[in-house]
PDB file of C-alpha atoms and ligand atoms in Angstrom:
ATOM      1  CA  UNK A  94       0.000   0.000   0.000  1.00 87.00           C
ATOM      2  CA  UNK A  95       1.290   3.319  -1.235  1.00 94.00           C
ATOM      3  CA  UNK A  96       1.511   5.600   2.150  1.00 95.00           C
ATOM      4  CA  UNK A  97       0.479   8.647   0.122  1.00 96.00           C
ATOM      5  CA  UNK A  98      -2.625   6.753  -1.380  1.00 98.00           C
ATOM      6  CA  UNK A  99      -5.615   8.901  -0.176  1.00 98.00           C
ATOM      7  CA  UNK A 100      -8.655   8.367   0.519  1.00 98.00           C
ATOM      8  CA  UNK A 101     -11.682   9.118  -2.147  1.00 98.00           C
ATOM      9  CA  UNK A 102     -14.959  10.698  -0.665  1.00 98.00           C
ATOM     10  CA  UNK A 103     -17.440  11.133  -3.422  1.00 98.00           C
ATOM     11  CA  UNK A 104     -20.802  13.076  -3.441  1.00 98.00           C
ATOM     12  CA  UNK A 105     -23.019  14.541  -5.725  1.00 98.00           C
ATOM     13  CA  UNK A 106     -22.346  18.011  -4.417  1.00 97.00           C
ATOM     14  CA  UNK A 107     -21.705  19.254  -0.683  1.00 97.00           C
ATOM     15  CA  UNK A 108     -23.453  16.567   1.217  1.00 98.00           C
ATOM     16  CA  UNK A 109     -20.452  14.238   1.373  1.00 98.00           C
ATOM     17  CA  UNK A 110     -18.461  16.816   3.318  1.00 98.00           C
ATOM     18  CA  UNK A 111     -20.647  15.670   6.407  1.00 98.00           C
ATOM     19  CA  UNK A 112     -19.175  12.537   6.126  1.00 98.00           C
ATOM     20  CA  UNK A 113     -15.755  13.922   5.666  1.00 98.00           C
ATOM     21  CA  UNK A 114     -15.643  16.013   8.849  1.00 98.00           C
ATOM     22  CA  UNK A 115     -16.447  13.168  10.667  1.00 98.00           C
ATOM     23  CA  UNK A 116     -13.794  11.182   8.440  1.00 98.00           C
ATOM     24  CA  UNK A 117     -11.427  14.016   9.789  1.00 98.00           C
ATOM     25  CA  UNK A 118     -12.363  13.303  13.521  1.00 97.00           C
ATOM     26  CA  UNK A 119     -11.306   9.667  13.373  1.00 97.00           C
ATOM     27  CA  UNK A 120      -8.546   9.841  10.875  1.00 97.00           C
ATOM     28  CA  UNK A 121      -6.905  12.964  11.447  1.00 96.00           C
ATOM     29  CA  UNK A 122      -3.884  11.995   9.361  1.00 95.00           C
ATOM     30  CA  UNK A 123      -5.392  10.132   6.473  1.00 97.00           C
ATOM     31  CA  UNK A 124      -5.204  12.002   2.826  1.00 97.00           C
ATOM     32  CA  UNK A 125      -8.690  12.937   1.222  1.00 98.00           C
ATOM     33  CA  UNK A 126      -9.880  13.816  -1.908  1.00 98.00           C
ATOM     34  CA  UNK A 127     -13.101  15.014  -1.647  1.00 98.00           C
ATOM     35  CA  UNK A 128     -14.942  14.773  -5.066  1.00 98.00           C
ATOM     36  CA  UNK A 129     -18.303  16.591  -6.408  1.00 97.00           C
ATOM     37  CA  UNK A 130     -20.029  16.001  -9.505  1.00 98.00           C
ATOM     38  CA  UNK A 131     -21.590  19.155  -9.966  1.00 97.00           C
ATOM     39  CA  UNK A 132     -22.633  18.328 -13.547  1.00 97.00           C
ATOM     40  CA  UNK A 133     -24.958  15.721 -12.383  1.00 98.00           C
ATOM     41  CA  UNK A 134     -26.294  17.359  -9.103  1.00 97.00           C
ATOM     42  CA  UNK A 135     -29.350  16.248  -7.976  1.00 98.00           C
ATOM     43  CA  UNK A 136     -28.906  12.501  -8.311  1.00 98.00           C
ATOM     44  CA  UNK A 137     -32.769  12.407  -5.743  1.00 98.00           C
ATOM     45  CA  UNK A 138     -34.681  13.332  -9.177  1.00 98.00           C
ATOM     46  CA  UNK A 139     -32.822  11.077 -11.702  1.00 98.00           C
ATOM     47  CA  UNK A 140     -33.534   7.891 -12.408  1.00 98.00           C
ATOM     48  CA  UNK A 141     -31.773   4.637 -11.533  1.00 98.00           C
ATOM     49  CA  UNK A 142     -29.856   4.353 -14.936  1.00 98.00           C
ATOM     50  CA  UNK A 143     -28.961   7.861 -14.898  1.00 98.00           C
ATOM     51  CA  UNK A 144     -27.350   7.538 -11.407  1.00 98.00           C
ATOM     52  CA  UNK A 145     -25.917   4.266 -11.363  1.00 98.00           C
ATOM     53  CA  UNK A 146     -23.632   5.206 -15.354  1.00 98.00           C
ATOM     54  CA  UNK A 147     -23.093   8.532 -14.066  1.00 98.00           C
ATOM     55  CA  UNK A 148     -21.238   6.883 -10.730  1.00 98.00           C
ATOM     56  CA  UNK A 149     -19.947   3.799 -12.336  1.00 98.00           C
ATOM     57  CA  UNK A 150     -18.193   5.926 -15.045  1.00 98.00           C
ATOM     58  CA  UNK A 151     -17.104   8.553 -12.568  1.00 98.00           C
ATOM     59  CA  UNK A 152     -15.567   6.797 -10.140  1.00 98.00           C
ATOM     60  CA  UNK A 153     -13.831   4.617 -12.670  1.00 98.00           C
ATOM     61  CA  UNK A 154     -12.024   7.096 -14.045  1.00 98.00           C
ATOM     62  CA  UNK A 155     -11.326   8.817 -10.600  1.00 98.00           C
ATOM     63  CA  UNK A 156     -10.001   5.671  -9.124  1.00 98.00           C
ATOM     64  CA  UNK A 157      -7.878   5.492 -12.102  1.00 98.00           C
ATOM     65  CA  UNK A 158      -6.636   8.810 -11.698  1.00 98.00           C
ATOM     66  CA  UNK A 159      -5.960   9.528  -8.487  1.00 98.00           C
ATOM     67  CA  UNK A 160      -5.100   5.250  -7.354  1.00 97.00           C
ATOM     68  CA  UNK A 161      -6.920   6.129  -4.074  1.00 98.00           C
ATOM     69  CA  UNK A 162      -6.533   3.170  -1.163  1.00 98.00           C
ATOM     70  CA  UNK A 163     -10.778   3.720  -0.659  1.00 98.00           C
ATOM     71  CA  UNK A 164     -13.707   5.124  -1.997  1.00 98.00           C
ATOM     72  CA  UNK A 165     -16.910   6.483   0.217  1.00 98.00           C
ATOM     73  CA  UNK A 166     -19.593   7.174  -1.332  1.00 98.00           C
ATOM     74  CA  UNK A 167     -20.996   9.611   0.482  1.00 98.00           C
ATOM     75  CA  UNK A 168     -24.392   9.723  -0.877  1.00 98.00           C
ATOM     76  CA  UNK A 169     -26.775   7.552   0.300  1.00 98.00           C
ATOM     77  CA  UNK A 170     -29.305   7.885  -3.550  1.00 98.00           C
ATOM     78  CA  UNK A 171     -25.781   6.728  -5.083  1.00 98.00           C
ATOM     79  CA  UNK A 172     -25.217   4.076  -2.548  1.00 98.00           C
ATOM     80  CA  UNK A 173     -28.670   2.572  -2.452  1.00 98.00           C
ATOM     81  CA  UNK A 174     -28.460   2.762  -6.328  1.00 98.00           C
ATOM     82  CA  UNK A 175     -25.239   1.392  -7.506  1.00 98.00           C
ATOM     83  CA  UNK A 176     -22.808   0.180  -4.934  1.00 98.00           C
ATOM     84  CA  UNK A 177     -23.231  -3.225  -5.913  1.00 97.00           C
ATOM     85  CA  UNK A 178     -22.144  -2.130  -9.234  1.00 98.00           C
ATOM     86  CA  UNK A 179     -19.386  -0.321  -8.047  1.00 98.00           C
ATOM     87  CA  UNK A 180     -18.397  -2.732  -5.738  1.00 98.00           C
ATOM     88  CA  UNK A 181     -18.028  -4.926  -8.910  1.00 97.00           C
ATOM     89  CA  UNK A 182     -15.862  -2.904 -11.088  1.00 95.00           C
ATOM     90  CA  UNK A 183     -13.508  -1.346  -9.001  1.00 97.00           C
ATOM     91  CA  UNK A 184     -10.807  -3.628  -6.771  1.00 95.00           C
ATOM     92  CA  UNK A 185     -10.675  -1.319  -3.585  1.00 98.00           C
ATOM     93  CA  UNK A 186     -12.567  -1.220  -0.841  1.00 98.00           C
ATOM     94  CA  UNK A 187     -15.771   0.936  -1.630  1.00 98.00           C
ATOM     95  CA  UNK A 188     -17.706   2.336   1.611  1.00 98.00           C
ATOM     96  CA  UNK A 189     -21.302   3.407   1.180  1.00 98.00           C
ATOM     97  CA  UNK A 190     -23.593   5.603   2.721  1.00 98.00           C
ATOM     98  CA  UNK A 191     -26.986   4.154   3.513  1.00 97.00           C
ATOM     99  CA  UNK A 192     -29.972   4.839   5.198  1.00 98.00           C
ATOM    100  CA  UNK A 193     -29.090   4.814   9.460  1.00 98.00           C
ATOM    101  CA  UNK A 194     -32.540   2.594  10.073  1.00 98.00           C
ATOM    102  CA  UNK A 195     -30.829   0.448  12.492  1.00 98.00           C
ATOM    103  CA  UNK A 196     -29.885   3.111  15.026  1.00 98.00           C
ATOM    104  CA  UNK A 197     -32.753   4.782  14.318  1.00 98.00           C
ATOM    105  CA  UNK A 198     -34.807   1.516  15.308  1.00 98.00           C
ATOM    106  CA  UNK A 199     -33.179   1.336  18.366  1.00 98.00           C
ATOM    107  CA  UNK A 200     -33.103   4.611  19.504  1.00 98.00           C
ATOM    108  CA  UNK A 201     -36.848   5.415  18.840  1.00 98.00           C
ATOM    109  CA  UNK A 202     -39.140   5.301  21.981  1.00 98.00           C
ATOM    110  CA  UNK A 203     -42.400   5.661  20.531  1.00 98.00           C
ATOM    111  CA  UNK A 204     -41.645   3.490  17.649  1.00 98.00           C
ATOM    112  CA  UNK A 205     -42.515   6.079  15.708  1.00 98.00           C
ATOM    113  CA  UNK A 206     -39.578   6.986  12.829  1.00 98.00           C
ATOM    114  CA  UNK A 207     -39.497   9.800   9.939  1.00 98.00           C
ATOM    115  CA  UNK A 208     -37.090   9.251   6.927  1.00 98.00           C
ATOM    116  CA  UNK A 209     -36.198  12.161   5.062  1.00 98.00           C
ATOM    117  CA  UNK A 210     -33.975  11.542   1.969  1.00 98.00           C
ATOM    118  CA  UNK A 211     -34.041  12.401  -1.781  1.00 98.00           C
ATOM    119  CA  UNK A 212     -36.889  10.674  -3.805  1.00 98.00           C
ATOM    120  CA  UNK A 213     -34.450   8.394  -5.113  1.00 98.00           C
ATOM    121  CA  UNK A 214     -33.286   6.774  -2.224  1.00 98.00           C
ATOM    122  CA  UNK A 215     -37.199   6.533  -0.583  1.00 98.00           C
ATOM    123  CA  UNK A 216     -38.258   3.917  -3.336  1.00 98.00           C
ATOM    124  CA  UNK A 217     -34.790   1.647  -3.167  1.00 98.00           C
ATOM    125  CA  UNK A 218     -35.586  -1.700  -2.840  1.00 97.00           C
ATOM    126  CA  UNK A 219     -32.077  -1.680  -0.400  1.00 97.00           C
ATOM    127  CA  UNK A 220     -34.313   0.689   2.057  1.00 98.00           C
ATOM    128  CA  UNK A 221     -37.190  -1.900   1.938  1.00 98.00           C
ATOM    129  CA  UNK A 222     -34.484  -4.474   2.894  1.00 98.00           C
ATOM    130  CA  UNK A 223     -33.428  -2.544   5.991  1.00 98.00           C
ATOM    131  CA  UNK A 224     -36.530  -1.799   7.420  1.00 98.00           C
ATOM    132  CA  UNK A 225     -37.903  -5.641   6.784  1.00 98.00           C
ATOM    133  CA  UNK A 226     -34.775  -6.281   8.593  1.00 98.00           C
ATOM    134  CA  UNK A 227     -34.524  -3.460  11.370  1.00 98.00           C
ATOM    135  CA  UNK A 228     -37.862  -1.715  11.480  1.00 98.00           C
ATOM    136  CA  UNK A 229     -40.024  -4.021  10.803  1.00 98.00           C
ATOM    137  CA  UNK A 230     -41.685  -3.654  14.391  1.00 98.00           C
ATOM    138  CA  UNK A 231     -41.765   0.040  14.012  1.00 98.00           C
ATOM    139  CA  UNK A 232     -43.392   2.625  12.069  1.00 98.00           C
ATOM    140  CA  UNK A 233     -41.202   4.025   9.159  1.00 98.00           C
ATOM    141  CA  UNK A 234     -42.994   6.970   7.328  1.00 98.00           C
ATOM    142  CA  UNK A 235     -40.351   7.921   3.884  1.00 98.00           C
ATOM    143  CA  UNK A 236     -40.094  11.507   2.822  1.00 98.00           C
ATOM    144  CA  UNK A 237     -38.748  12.663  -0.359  1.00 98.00           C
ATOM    145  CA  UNK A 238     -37.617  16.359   0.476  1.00 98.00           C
ATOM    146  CA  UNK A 239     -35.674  16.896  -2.594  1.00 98.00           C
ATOM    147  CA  UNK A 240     -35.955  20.519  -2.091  1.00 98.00           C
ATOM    148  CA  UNK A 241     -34.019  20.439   0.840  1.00 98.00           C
ATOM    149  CA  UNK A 242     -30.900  19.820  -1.671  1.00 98.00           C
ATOM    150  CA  UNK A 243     -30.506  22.673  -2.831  1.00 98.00           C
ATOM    151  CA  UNK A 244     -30.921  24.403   0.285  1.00 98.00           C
ATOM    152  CA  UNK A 245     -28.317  22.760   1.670  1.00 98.00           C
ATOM    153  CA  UNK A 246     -26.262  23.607  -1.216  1.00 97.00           C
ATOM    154  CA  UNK A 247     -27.110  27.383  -0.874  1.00 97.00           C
ATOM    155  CA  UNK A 248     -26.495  27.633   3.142  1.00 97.00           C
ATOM    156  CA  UNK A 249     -22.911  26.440   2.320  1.00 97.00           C
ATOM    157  CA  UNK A 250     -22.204  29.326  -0.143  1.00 95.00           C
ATOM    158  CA  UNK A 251     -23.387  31.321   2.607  1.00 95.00           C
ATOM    159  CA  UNK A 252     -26.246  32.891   1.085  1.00 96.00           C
ATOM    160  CA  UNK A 253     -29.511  33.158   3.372  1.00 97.00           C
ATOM    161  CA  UNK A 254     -32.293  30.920   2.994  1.00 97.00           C
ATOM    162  CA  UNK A 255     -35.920  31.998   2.853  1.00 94.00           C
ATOM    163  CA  UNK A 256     -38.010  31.770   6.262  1.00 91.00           C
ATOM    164  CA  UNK A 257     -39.933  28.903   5.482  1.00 96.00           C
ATOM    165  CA  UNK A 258     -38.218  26.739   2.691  1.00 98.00           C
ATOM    166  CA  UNK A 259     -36.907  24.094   5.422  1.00 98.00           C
ATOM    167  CA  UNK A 260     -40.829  23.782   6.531  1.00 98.00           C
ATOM    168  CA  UNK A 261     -42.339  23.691   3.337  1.00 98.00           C
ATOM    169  CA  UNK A 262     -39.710  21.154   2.371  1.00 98.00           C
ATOM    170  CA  UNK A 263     -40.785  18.668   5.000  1.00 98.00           C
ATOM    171  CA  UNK A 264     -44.842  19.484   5.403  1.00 97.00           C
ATOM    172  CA  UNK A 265     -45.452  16.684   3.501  1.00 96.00           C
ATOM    173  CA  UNK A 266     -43.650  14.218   6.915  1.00 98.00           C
ATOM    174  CA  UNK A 267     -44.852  16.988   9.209  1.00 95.00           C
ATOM    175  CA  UNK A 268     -48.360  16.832   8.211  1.00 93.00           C
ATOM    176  CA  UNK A 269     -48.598  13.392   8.215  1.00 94.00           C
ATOM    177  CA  UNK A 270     -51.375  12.089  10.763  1.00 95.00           C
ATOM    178  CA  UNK A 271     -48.778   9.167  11.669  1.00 92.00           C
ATOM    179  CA  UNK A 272     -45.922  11.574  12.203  1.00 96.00           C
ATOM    180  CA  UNK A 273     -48.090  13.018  15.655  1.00 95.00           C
ATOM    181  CA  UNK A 274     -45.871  10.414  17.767  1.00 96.00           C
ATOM    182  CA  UNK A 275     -42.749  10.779  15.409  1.00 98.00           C
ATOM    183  CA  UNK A 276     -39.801  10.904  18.114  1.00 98.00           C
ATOM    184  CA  UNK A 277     -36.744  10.072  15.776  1.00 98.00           C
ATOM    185  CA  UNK A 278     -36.045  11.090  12.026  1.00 98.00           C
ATOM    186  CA  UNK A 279     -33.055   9.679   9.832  1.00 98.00           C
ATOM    187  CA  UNK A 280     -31.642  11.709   7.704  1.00 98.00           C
ATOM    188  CA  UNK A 281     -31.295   9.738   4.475  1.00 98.00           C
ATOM    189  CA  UNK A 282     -29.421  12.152   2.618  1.00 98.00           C
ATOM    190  CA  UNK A 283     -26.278  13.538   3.285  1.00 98.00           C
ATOM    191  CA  UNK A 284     -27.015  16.856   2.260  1.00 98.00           C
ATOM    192  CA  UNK A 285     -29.111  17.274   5.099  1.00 98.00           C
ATOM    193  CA  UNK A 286     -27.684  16.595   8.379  1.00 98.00           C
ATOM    194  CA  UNK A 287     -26.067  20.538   7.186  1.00 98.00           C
ATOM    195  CA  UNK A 288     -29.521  21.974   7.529  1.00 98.00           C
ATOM    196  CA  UNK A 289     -29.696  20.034  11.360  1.00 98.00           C
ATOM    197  CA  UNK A 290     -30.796  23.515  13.309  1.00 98.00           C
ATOM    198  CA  UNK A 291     -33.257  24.441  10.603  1.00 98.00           C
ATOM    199  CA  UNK A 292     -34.761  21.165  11.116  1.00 98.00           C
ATOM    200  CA  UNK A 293     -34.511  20.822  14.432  1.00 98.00           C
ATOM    201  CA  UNK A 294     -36.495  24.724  14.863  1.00 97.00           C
ATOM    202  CA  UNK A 295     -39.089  22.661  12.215  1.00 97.00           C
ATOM    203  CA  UNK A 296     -39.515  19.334  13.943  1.00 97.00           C
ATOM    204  CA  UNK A 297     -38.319  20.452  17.670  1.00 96.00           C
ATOM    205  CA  UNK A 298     -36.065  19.774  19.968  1.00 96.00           C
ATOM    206  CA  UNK A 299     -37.016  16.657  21.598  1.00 96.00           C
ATOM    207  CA  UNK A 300     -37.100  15.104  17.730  1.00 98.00           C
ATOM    208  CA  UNK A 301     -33.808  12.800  17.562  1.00 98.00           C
ATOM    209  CA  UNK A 302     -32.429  13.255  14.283  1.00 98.00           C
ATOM    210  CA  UNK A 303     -30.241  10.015  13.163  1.00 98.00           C
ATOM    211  CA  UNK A 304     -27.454  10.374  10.004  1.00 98.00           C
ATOM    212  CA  UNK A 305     -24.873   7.558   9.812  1.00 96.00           C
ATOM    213  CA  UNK A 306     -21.889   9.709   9.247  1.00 98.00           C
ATOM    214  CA  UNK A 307     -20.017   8.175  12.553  1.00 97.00           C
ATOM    215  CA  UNK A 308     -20.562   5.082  11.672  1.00 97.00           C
ATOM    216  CA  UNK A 309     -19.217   5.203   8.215  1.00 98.00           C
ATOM    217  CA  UNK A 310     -16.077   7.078   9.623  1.00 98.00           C
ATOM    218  CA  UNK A 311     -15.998   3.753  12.069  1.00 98.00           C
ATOM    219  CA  UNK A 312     -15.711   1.345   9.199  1.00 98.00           C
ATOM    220  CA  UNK A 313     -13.846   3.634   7.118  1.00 98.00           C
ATOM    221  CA  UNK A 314     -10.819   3.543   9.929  1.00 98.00           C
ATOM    222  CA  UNK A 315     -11.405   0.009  10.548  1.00 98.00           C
ATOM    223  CA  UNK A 316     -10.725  -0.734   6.969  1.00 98.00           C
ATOM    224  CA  UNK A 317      -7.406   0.965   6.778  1.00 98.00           C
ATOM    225  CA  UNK A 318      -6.579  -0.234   9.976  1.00 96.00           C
ATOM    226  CA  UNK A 319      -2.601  -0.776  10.570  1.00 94.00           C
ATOM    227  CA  UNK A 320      -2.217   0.961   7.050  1.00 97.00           C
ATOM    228  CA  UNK A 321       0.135   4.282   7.280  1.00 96.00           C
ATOM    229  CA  UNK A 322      -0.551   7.572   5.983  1.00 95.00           C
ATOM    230  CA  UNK A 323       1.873  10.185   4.407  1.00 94.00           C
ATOM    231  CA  UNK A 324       0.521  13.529   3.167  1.00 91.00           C
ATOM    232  CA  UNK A 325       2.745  14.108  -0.132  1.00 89.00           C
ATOM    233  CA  UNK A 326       0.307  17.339  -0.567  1.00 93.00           C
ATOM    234  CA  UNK A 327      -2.207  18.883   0.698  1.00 96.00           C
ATOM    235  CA  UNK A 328      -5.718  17.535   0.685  1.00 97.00           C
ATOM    236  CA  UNK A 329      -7.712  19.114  -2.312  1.00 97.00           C
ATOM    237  CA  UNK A 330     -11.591  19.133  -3.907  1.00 97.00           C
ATOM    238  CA  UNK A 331     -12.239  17.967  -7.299  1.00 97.00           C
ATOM    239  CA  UNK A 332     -15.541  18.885  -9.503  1.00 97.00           C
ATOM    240  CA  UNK A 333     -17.257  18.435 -12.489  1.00 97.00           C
ATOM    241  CA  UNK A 334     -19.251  21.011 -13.803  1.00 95.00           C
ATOM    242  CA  UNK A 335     -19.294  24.827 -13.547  1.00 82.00           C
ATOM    243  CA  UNK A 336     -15.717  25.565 -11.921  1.00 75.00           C
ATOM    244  CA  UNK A 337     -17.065  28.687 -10.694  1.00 81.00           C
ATOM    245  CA  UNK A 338     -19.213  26.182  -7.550  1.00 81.00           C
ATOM    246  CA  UNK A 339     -15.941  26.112  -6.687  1.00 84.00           C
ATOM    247  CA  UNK A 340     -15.037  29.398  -6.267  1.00 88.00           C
ATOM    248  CA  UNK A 341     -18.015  30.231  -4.450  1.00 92.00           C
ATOM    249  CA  UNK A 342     -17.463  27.136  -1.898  1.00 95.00           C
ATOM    250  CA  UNK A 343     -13.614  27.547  -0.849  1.00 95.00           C
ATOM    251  CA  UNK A 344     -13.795  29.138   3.057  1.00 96.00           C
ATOM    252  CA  UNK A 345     -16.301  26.150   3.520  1.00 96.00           C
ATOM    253  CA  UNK A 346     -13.661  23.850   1.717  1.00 97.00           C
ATOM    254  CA  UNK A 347     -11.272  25.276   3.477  1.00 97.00           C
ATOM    255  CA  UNK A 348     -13.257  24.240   6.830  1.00 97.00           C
ATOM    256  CA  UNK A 349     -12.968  21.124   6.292  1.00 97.00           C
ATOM    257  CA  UNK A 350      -8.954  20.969   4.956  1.00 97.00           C
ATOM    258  CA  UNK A 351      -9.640  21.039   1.045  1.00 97.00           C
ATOM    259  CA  UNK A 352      -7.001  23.726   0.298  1.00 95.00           C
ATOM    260  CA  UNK A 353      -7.127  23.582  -3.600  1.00 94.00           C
ATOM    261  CA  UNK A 354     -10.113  22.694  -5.797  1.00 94.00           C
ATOM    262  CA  UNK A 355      -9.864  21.911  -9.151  1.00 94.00           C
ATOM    263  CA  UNK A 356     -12.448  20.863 -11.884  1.00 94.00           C
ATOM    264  CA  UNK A 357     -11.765  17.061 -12.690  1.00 96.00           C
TER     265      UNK A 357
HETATM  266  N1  DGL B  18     -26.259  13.801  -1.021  1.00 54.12           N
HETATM  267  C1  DGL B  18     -27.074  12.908  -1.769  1.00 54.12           C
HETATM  268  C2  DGL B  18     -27.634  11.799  -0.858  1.00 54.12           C
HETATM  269  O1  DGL B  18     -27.074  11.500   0.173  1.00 54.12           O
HETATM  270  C3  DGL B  18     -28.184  13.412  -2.639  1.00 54.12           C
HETATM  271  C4  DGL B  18     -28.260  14.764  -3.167  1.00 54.12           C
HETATM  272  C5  DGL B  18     -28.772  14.787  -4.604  1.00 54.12           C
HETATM  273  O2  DGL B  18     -29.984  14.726  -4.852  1.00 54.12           O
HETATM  274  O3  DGL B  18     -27.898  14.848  -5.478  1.00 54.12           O
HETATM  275  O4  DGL B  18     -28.614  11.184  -1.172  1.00 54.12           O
END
């Protein structure tokens, strides 16, 4: 194993970065790439096909560029979709980001659980698998709050959101005659464990809200455990799309130790 070899966290935007800072918690030393693909952002309105080629081909040619020793997905539409596939084509360990049911499940006191993630991910078959297997005892009620991407997309460039875009987002879950005894709500999406307070103000304080970003740092160490890490540079952000995202998004790059963004 090349010491240098970094690690690759992928996204289809900013989401992924709430993976990465917890990435940064448990690894400290480990080299990142952090990857966006713009160009395709939102993967929650696309369909299966269009996510699972746009992934496949991205990451093959990523992982060919930049050798990483890993690859997150950090998405959990893209996971749910196509890390099978990925897991097939590409001879590294791939780590995805899916759905935190489990904790979720066991956290929840009423038995009562909100899901909030793209509309993708709330029809995946692989979500219907993991509450048959975790939830089935409970009462899941899906959300697809695809408008919430974007938001989370615009609070990271730092521009102000309007007063009630996080609400309107989620009526749909709030409003829900089920949701009365909701008591825990997973965030299915990685984008939005960034819009947390806003949610929280929405759903209140006594709401649990579940993402599985620990968790995937967890396995994520535990996979490179024992390896050694060298930083031959400095940990940079890669894009595709409009190079100017970039621009806009360095300090919050910068936050999280991506010093140099380029468009890939
Ligand atoms: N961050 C992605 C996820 O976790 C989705 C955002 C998008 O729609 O592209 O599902």
């Amino acid at each position: 194993m090349n010491p240098a070899a970094p690690i690759l966290i992928f996204d289809s935007g900013v989401g992924g970065l709430t993976i990465l800072a917890e990435v940064r918690k448990t690894l400290p030393e480990a080299s990142v790439i952090y990857a966006a693909d713009f160009a395709g952002l939102p993967y929650g309105t696309k369909s299966e096909a269009e996510v699972a080629a746009r992934v496949c081909g991205l990451l093959g040619r990523m992982a060919e560029r930049y050798q990483p020793r890993l690859v997150c997905i950090a998405c959990n539409t893209a996971s749910t979709i196509a890390l099978g596939m990925v897991r097939d084509v590409l001879a590294i360990p791939i780590v995805g980001t899916v759905p935190a049911i489990k904790p979720a499940a066991l956290a929840t006191q009423t038995g009562v659980i909100g899901l909030l993630g793209t509309g993708a991910t709330v029809r995946q078959p692989y979500v219907d698998r993991l509450e048959a297997e975790f939830a089935s005892d409970k009462r899941l009620i899906r959300h697809a709050a695809d408008a919430l991407v974007p938001l989370a997309e615009a609070k990271m460039r730092g521009e102000t959101l309007a007063e009630r875009a996080v609400s309107d987002a989620v009526a749909g879950l709030r409003d829900d005659p089920a949701a009365a005894d909701l008591d825990t709500l997973v965030l299915a999406c990685t984008h939005f464990p960034l819009l947390a307070d806003e949610l929280r103000a929405v759903f209140g304080q006594d709401v649990r809200l579940v993402d599985g970003a620990a968790g995937i740092a967890r396995r994520i160490a535990s996979l490179t455990g024992g390896q050694s890490f060298v930083r031959a540079h400095e940990d940079f952000a890669v894009a595709t799309g409009d190079v100017d995202n970039l621009t806009t998004l360095a300090p919050i790059l910068e936050r999280h130790g991506l010093m140099r963004a380029m468009q890939f």
